[in-house]
XYZ file of C-alpha atoms in Angstrom:
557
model
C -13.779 47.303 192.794
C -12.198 50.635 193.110
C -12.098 52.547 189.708
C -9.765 55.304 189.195
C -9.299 57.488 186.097
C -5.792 57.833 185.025
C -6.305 60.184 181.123
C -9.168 61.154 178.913
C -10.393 57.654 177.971
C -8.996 55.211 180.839
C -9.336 54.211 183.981
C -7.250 51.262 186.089
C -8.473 49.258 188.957
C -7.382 45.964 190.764
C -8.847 43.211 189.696
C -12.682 42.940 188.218
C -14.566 39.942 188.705
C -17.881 38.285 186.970
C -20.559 40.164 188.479
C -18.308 43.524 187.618
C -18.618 42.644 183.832
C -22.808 44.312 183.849
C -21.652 47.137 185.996
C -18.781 48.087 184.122
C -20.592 48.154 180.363
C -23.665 50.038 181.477
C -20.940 52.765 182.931
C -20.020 53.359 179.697
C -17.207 51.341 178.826
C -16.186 49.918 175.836
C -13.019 48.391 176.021
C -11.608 46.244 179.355
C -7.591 45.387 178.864
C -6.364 42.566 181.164
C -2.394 42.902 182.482
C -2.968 39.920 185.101
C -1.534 36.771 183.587
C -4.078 33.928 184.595
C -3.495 31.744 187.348
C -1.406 34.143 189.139
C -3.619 34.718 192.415
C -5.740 31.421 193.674
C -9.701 33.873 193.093
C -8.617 35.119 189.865
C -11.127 34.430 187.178
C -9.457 33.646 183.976
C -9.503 35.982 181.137
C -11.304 33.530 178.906
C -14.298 33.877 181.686
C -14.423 37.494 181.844
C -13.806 37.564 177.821
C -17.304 36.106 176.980
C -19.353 37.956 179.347
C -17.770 41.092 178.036
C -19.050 40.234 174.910
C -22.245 39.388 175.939
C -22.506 43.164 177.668
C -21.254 44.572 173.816
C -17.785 45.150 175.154
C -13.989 44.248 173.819
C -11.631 42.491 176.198
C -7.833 42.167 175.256
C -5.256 39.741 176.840
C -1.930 41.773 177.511
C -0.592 39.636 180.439
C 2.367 41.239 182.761
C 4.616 39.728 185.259
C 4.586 41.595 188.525
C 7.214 44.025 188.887
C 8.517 43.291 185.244
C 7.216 45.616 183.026
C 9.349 44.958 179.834
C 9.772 47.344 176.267
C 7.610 45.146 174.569
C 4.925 45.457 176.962
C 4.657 49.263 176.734
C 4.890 49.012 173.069
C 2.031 46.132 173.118
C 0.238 48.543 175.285
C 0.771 51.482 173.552
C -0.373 50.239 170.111
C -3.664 49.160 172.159
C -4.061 52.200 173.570
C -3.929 54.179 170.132
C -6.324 51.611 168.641
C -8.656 50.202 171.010
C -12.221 52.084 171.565
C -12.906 53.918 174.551
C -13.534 54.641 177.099
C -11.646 51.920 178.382
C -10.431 49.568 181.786
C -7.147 48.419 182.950
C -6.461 46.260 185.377
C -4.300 43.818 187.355
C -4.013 42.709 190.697
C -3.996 46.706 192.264
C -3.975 48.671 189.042
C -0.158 48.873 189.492
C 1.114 47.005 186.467
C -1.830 49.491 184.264
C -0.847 52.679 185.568
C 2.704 51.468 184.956
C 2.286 50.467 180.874
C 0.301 53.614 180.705
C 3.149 56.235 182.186
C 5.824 54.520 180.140
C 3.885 54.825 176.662
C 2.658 58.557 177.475
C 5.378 60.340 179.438
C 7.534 60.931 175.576
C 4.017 62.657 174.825
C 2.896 64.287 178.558
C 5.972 64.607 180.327
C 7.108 63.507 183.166
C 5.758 65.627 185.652
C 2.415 65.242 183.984
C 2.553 61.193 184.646
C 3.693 61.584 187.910
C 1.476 63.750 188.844
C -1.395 62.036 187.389
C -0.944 58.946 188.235
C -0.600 60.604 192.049
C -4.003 61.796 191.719
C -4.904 58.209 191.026
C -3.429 56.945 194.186
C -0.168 55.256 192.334
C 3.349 56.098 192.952
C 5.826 55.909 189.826
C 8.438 57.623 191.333
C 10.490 54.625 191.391
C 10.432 54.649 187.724
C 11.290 58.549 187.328
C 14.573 57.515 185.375
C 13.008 55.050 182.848
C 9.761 57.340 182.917
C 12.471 60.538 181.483
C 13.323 58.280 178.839
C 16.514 56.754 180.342
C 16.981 53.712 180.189
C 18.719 51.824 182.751
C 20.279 53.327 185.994
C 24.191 54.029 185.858
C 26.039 52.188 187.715
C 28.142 55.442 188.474
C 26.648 59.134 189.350
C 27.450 62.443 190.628
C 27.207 62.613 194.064
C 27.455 65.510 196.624
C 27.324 65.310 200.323
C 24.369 67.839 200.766
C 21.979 68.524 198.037
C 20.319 71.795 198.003
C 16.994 72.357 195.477
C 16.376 75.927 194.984
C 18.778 78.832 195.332
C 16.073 81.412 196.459
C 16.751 82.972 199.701
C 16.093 80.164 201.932
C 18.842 77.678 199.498
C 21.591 80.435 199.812
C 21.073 81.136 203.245
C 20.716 77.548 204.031
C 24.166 76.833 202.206
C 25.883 79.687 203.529
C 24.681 78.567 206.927
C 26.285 75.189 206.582
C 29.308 76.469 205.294
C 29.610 79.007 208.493
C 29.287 75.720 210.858
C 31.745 73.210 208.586
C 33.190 75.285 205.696
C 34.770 71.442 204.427
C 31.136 70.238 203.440
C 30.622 69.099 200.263
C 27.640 71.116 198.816
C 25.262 71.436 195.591
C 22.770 73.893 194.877
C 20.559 73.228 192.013
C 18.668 76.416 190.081
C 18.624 77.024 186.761
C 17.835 80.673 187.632
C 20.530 83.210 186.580
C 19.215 86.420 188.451
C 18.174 86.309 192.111
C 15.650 88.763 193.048
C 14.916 90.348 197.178
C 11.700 89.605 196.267
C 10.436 91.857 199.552
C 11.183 94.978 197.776
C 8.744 94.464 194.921
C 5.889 95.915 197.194
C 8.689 99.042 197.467
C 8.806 99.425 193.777
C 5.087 99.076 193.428
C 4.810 102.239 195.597
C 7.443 104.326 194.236
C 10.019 103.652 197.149
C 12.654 101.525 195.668
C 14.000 100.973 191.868
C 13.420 98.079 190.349
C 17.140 97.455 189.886
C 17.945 97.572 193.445
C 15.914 94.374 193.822
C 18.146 92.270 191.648
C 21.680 90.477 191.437
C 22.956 87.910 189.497
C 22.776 84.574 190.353
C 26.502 83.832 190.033
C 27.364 86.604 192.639
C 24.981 85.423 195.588
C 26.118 81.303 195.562
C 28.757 81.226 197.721
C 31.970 80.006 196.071
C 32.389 77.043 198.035
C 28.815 75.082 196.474
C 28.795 73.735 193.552
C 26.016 75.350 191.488
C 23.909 73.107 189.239
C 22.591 75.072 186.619
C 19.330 72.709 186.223
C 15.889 71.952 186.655
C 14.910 69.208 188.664
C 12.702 66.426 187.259
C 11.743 64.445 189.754
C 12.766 62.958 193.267
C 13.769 59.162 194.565
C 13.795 59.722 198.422
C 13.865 55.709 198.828
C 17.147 55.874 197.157
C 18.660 59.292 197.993
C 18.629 60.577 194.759
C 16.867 63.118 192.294
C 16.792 63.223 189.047
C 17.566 66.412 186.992
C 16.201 67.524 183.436
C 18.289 65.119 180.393
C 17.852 62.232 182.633
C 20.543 63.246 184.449
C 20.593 61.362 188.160
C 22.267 63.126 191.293
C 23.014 61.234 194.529
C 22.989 62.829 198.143
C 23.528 61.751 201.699
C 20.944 64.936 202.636
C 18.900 66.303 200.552
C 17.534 70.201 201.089
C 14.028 71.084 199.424
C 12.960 75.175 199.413
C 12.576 75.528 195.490
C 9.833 78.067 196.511
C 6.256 78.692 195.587
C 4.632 78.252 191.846
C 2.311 81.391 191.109
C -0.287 80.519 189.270
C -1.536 83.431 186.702
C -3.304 81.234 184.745
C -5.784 79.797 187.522
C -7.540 83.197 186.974
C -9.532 83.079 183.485
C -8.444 86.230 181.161
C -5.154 87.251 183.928
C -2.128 86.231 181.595
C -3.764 87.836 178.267
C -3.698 91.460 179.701
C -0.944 91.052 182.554
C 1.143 94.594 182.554
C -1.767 96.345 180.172
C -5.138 97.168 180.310
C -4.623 98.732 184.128
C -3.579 95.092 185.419
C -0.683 94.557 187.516
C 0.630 92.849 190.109
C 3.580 93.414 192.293
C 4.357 89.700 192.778
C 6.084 90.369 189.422
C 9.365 91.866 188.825
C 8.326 93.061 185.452
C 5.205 94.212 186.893
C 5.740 95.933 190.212
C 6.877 99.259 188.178
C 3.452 99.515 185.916
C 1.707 99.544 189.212
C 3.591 102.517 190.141
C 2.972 103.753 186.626
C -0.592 103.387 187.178
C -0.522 104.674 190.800
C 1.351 107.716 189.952
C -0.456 108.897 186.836
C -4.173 107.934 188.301
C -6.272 111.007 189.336
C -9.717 109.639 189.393
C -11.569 106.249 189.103
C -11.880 103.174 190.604
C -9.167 100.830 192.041
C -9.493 97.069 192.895
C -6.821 95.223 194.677
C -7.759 90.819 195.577
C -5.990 88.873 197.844
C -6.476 84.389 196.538
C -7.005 81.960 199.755
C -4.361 80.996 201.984
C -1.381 80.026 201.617
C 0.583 82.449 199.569
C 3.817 84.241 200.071
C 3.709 87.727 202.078
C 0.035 87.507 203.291
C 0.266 91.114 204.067
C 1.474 92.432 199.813
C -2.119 92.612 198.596
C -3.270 94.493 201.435
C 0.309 96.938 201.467
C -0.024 97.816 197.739
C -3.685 99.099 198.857
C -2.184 101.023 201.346
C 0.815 102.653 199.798
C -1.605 103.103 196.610
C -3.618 105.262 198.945
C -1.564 107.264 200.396
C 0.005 108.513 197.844
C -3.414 109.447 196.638
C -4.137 110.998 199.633
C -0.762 113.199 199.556
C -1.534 114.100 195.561
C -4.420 115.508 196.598
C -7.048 112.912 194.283
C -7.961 110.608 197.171
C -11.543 112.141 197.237
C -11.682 110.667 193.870
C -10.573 107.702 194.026
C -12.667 104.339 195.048
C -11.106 101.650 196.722
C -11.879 97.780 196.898
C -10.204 95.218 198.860
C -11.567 91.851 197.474
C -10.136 88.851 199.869
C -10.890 85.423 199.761
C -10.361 84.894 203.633
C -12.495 86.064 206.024
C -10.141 88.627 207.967
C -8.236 91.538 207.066
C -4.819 90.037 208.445
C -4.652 86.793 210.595
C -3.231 88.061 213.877
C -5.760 90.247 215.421
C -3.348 92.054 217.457
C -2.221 94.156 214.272
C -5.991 94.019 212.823
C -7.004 97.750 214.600
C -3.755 99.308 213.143
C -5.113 98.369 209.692
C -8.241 99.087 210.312
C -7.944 102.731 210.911
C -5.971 102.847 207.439
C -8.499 101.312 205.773
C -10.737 103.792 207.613
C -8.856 106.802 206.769
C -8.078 105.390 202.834
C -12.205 104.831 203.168
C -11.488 101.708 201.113
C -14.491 98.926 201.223
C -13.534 95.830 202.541
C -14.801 92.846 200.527
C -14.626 89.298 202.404
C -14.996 85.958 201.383
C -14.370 86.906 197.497
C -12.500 85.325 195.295
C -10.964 86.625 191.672
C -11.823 84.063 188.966
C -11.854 86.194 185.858
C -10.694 89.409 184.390
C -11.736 90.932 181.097
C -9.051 93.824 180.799
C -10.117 95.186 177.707
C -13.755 95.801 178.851
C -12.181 96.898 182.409
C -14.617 93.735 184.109
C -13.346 91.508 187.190
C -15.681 89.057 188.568
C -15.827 87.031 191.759
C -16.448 83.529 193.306
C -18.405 84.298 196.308
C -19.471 81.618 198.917
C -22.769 82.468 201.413
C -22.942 81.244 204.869
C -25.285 79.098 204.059
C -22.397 77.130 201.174
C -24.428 79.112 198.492
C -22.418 80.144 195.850
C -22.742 83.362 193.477
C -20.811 85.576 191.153
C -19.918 89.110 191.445
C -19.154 91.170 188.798
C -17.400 94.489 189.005
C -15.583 97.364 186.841
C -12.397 98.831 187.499
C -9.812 101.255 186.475
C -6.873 99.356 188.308
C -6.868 96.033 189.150
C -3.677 94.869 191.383
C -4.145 90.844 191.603
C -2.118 88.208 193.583
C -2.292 84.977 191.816
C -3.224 81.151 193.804
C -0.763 79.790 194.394
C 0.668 76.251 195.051
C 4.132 74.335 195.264
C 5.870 73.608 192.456
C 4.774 71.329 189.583
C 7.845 68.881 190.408
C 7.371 68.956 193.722
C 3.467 68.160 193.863
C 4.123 65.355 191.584
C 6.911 63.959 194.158
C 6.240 61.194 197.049
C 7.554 64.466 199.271
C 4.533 66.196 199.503
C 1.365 65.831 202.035
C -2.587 65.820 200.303
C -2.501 69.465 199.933
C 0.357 69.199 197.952
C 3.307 70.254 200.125
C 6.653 69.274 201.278
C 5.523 67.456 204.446
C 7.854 68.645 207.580
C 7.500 68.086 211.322
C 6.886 71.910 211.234
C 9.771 72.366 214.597
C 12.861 70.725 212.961
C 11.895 71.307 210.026
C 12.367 66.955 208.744
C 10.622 65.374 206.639
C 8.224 63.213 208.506
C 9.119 60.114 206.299
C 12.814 60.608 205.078
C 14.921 61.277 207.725
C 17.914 62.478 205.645
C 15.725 64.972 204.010
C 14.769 68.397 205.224
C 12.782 71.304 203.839
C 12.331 75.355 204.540
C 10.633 78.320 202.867
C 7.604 78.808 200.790
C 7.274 75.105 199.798
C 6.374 73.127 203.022
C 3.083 72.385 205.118
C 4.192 74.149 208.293
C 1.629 76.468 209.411
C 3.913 79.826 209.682
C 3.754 82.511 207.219
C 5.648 82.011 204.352
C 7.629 85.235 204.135
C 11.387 85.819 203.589
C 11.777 86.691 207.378
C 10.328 83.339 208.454
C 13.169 82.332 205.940
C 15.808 83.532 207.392
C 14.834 81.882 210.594
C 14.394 78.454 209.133
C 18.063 78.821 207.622
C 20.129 78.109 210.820
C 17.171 75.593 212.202
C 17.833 73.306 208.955
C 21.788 73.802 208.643
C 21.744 72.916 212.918
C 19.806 69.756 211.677
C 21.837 68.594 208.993
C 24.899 68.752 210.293
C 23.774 66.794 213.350
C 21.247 64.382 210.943
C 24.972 63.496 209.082
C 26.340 62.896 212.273
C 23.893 60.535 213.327
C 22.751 62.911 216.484
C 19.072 63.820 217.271
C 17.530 67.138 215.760
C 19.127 69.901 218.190
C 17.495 73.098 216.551
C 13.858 73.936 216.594
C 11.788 76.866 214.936
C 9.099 78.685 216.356
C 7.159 79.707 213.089
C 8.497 82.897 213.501
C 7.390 85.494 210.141
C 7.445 89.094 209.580
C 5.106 90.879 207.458
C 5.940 94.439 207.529
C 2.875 96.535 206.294
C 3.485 99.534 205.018
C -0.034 101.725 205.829
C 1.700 104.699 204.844
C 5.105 105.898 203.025
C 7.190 106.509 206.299
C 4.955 104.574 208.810
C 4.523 100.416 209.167
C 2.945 98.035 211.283
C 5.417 95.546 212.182
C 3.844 92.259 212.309
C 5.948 89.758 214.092
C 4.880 86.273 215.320
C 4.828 82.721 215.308
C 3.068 79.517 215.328
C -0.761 79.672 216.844
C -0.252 83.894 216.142
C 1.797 84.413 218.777
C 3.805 87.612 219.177
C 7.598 87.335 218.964
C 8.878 91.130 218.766
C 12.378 91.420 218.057
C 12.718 94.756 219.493
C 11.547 96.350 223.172
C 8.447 97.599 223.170
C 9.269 100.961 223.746
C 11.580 101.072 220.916
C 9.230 99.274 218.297
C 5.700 98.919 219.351
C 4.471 96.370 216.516
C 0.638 97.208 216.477
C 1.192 100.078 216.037
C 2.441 102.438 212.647
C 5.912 103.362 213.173
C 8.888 105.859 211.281
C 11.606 103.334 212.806
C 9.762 99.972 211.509
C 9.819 102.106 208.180
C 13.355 102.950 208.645
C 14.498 99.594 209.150
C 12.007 98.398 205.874
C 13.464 100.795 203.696
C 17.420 101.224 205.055
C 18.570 98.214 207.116
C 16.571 95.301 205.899
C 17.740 94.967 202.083
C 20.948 95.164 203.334
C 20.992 92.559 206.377
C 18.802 90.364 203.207
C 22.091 90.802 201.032
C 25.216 90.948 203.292
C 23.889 88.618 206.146
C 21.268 86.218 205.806
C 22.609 85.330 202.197
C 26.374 85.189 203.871
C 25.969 83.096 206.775
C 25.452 85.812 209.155
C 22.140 85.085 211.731
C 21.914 88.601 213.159
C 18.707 88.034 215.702
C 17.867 84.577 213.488
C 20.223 82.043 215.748
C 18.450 78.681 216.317
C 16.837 77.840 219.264
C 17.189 74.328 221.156
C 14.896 72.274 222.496
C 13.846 72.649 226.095
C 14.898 69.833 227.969
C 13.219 68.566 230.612
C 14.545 67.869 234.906
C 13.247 64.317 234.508
């Protein structure tokens, strides 16, 4: 018997038997609730059999028979007034646990959501994403929905570069984009701002002037998915049909998986310049700082732009050093990985910034808590031995990048893999189990960084796809896991980091023109002058300057 706990106070399993009865009391139990009608499987005990030995072991049983696969309105109303009433802790079961987890997500999600039901009963090992319209309060299907040929989820810079994409290979399709966003932000630029470089404003348009005019733009959340029957389901209960669907909604940053963060965000001397709001108080602080101690933290892997916490560091620094108060200024890099960048070809480059900045390099540490008020940071820290401590440290800045993790909606979906995301064959860029669904940006499990360069290469790779996946053709495009992370050591010199799956280098430029490992004024000059504008006017228009798809290599067999 495999128990699994589904909320505060219950549990489901498959069916319990006799010699469970003992086991199941003295682990605390009070209340067992049978949805098996008796005499449905030829080894099924009958209820009246488990009933008495349940009340010989001090517990209460109740009858609330279901037919498999027909969970009615009067059962989730017979379980729900059981639920409010009966003592607990308490045991479903059934057959699997099914029809339990099922009575329980249809009397809770008007309370938890339904994002919080799906996802819990996910964690549980149960999959009520076939009942995402009933769960949302519903009803019954419609016979009759919208539809659109190609369903897009996300309008970030991989969803308008994806659309625009398809629309530059077959401007006739019939697309939707779903966002309820009205500003779109070039979210690369935020380290920019954090260092003085860019303003704030220059990082923004509206939503409404980035879409291109030919998609239809949903202005919506999205609720939940139903790959099985080509359809999602948007916030009101409102169901949308595709023939392909598109997933890149992104990556969730979670502030509040760091105790104390979110009370004295953009105060206090803590910032962040994976923020909007935030990236210019970190130039506030930079700028006015003459003395003290700065801290900048860097959560485990994955997050978006590997290379920000380490660039805000370095631009912090430098202009320090040019103001004449680096001598009194001490810096701390606190990382939860063990390396300063993952691609040791760049890792020298850095290194003699960090030498130069004389920051201290803290491995292996991760942010957990932040006092702002009493200036106090402290840190997870696991020994080589799997020993595990806290460090506690004072600062007068503090620059944090959040954990991070897909999407609520998304982690709750049938999409994603154990980690939690979008689950792609990590070359074309397909979902491993849906065939007519694809994914691209932050939000999947392929193993390239997720950075709005890498982006703008999975664009044309997914459009390719689709338009061959609606034709019935095999995948023709394939990515490389090519990213860029340019690090800006100093203002008017980067590192260009370019590579791919396994860290491999892919340069985009000769050698001799760019040499990537080490600082340059031209990988600056193409940071600051060329790239916003190639971000705006061509990989958000269709326009795959150096970021056309490659095809598979076929073989003289």
């Amino acid at each position: 018997m495999k128990i699994e706990k589904i909320a505060a106070g219950l549990s489901v399993s498959g069916q319990i038997f006799p010699q469970d009865i003992e086991p199941l009391a003295a682990a605390g139990f009070k209340t067992i609730l049978c949805h098996r009608p008796d005499g449905e499987g030829a080894d099924q005990p009958t209820f009246t059999e488990l009933d008495a030995l349940a009340k010989q072991a001090g517990m209460e049983m109740r009858y609330l028979p279901v037919e498999s696969g027909k969970v009615s309105d009067e059962d989730v109303q017979a379980f729900s007034q059981a639920y409010s009433s009966m003592p607990k802790p308490a045991l479903a079961y059934c057959r699997s646990g099914m029809r339990a987890v099922t009575l329980w997500g249809l009397s809770q999600a008007p309370t938890l959501g339904l994002q919080a039901v799906l996802a819990s009963a996910k964690a549980a090992g149960y999959d009520l994403s076939g009942l995402t319209y009933r769960l949302a309060g519903g009803g019954e299907m419609p016979a009759n929905m919208s539809h659109h040929q190609i369903v897009i989820v996300g309008a970030g810079a991989a969803g308008i570069a994806t659309a625009s994409s398809l629309l530059a290979r077959d401007p006739g399709l019939d697309i939707a984009i779903i966002d309820p966003a009205e500003i779109h932000y070039y979210q690369p630029g935020w380290t920019m701002v954090g260092g003085g470089v860019f303003r704030p404003e220059t990082t923004v348009r509206t939503m409404a002037s980035v879409v291109p005019t030919q998609v239809k733009w949903i202005k919506a959340a999205v609720a939940a998915f139903e790959p099985n029957h080509n359809r999602l389901l948007l916030e009101g209960c409102k169901p949308l049909s595709y023939d392909v669907l598109v997933v890149c909604p992104g990556i969730k940053l979670n502030w509040h998986g760091i105790e104390g963060l979110v009370d004295t965000l953009g105060e206090n001397g803590v910032t962040s310049n994976y923020r909007y709001d935030l990236a210019p108080y970190t130039w506030q602080l930079v700028s006015q700082m003459q003395r003290g101690k700065a801290v900048f933290t860097q959560p485990p892997m994955p997050i978006k732009c590997a290379g920000a916490p380490q660039k805000a560091m370095y631009l912090s620094a430098d202009h320090w050093r040019r103001s004449g108060h680096l001598s009194n200024m001490q810096i701390d890099f606190y990382n939860s990985g063990p390396v300063l960048f993952g691609v040791k070809e760049y890792v020298p480059a850095l290194m003699e910034y960090v030498e130069r900045y004389d920051a201290h390099l803290h491995f292996g540490h991760r942010l957990t808590k932040v006092d702002g008020r009493a200036k106090r940071a402290w840190f997870a820290v696991t020994e080589a031995d799997g020993a595990q401590r806290t460090v506690e440290t004072g600062f007068d800045m503090l620059h944090v990048v959040p954990p991070q993790q897909a999407p609520d909606f998304v982690r709750a979906s049938p999409l994603v893999d154990a980690a939690g995301w979008v689950d792609v064959d990590q070359y074309t860029l397909r979902h491993k189990q849906y065939a007519n669904l694809f994914a691209l940006g932050d939000v999947t499990n392929a193993p390239n960084a997720k950075t709005a360069a890498a982006a703008r290469k999975q664009a044309p790779v997914v459009a390719e796809n689709v338009i061959v996946a609606l034709a019935g053709k095999e995948m023709q495009a394939i990515y490389d896991g090519y990213g860029s992370c340019p690090l800006t050591v100093e203002r008017g010199k980067i590192v260009l980091a370019e590579f791919g799956y396994g860290g491999k280098l892919l340069p985009s430029f000769p050698r001799w023109f760019i040499n990537g490992q080490r600082p340059s004024r031209l990988a600056w000059w193409l940071k600051e002058r060329i790239l916003p504008p190639v971000y705006w006017k061509a990989m958000l228009k269709g326009r795959e300057w150096l970021a056309g798809p490659a095809k598979p290599v076929k073989s003289d067999d």
